């Protein structure tokens, strides 16, 4: 009995040790990198590689940095961190080549323009293997993955294929983990080219031999094979997938069948997300990327894109802007898809599988060599309050494509939308091709080439009078209907989603206008625009709820102000150090963009520390510039303004209030101490019981 008693005493002590050890293991740590220090040097300066290795290992592997423990934050000061050592590019321990992360880590930069992680064109920049990783306020550039290996074996006298290896994926970032980007610029990255195919020597009638080069690597900016990828307030631009490798030489005789197949660029120039994974994009710009399928985005998982810009991307295959594929739900809202191009079909968007819902979106200026200049769909799709304009199918004029605006296989529901001013160079189907199901209150200018039975509120055969694609406020450009347009006030309030289901337009302005009035068709709800063309200096000019006072006009002769009636879409939560609580914003424009000097005065409702805030800000293109030169209990002013854009009032809430999209990665710590406590109590109680039993 004595030994049993001592055993349970030991069990109790072990439980408390588990409690203590668990508390220590899961305590979070912060590691601060010495500016511009990258290499493992043991020089007393905590380098970026040393900090990452310590965080991965939850240990002080390198004494230059503190030990990593729990969920680590690595502070990366302003500087350029160039990866020079590519001795072993495929190792996964961050010693050479890319930076490998395998734990719950936050990389915190000093600013997108000031903290730069540079791959030096020797390897990708970041490889995220496991964990929950958050990256804030950095630039990721000049990653370049290795090419695929050439096939040196070839194919001789047999049924065989001599194929080169594919280029490696993920030029900027390769992730198999849960990854969130906040205010990150991913630019000028490239994936490797495919390796060359092997040579063929086939000479028997029954032989079938094939040579092909490997494909270029996928996901030039980002390749995600992890559970989720979240991109917030970030820019993915100028990333390009590698080319396909060349086939081998062919020596075919004696009746053998030989093929020298082509290979292609990799898919997903900006980013690629694999099937079974989740992509969320908010307040971001995907631009000037290129790949085979999905020049900007190739999404095979569940995708949600909102308040973003997808522009000037290109695909050698399909989906110049976006390729949606595989069976999962896809949504896009409050976004512009503009000026993208595909050599194949779907210049703006190619929807190949899954279900797709598009709301408050402009699809404009896209082109395809084949069909669907703006939008190609072969999956169940609903377009609600969408404007499809100025797109071109059969852009190479060879007569092989239809549907300048929309090309449709399968089910396409059109609701409260505008399809107009599109081009099919062959003339067969300028605005649409296929059968389109009306869900009422649409405007299609030309139904030649498509089957469309008009329903309630539908209009066909007339010009909708759209304005040019322009900055009319919000995150991206829009086609604002002109005065007198038949699109205006054409959907009765509380009918067909007007004002009750769809309560804002693409820009974030309130639907309907006026309150409880009829809604406009398409992506834009036109609100009251007040224009003043009698400007003078040195006097207050009240205009649509705000006040302007010009110190100088330059060439400015007219100014217009549109009041939006809601929070700005980019002012959700806290942006930088400023909270946006005003419930309103204004878009100001003039006949010239700059060259004047004006004081802008905005109203507020008793904020403690009001600021005048402009969107987009000057720091790097997204976010806000907030300041003031005067304030009282109901107004706040900023002088020296020399350009117009979107304006709202912010409240200074302090630097600790920066809100990022970040998952909670600490539940295990709570569970660990609880288990230790329970084991300890059980052991102690059992020991007391046995002691008394003696």
Coordinates of C-alpha atoms in Angstrom, one line a residue, residues 18-30 57-59 67-73 104 665-673:
X18 CA 2.2 19.1 -17.0
X19 CA 0.4 22.3 -16.0
X20 CA 3.7 24.3 -15.6
X21 CA 5.3 22.8 -18.7
X22 CA 2.2 23.5 -20.8
X23 CA 2.0 27.0 -19.7
X24 CA 5.7 27.6 -20.7
X25 CA 5.4 25.9 -24.0
X26 CA 2.4 27.8 -25.2
X27 CA 3.5 31.3 -24.0
X28 CA 3.8 33.5 -27.1
X29 CA 7.1 35.2 -27.9
X30 CA 8.2 38.2 -30.0
X57 CA 11.5 25.0 -33.4
X58 CA 10.0 26.7 -30.3
X59 CA 13.6 26.9 -29.1
X67 CA 13.7 31.4 -28.2
X68 CA 10.5 30.8 -30.1
X69 CA 7.6 29.7 -27.9
X70 CA 4.0 29.2 -28.8
X71 CA 2.5 31.6 -31.4
X72 CA 5.5 33.7 -32.4
X73 CA 5.5 37.3 -33.8
X104 CA 2.1 29.5 -36.0
X665 CA -4.1 30.0 -32.8
X666 CA -4.0 29.4 -29.1
X667 CA -6.7 26.9 -28.0
X668 CA -4.2 24.2 -27.3
X669 CA -2.7 26.3 -24.5
X670 CA -6.0 26.5 -22.7
X671 CA -6.6 22.8 -23.1
X672 CA -3.1 21.9 -21.9
X673 CA -3.3 23.7 -18.5

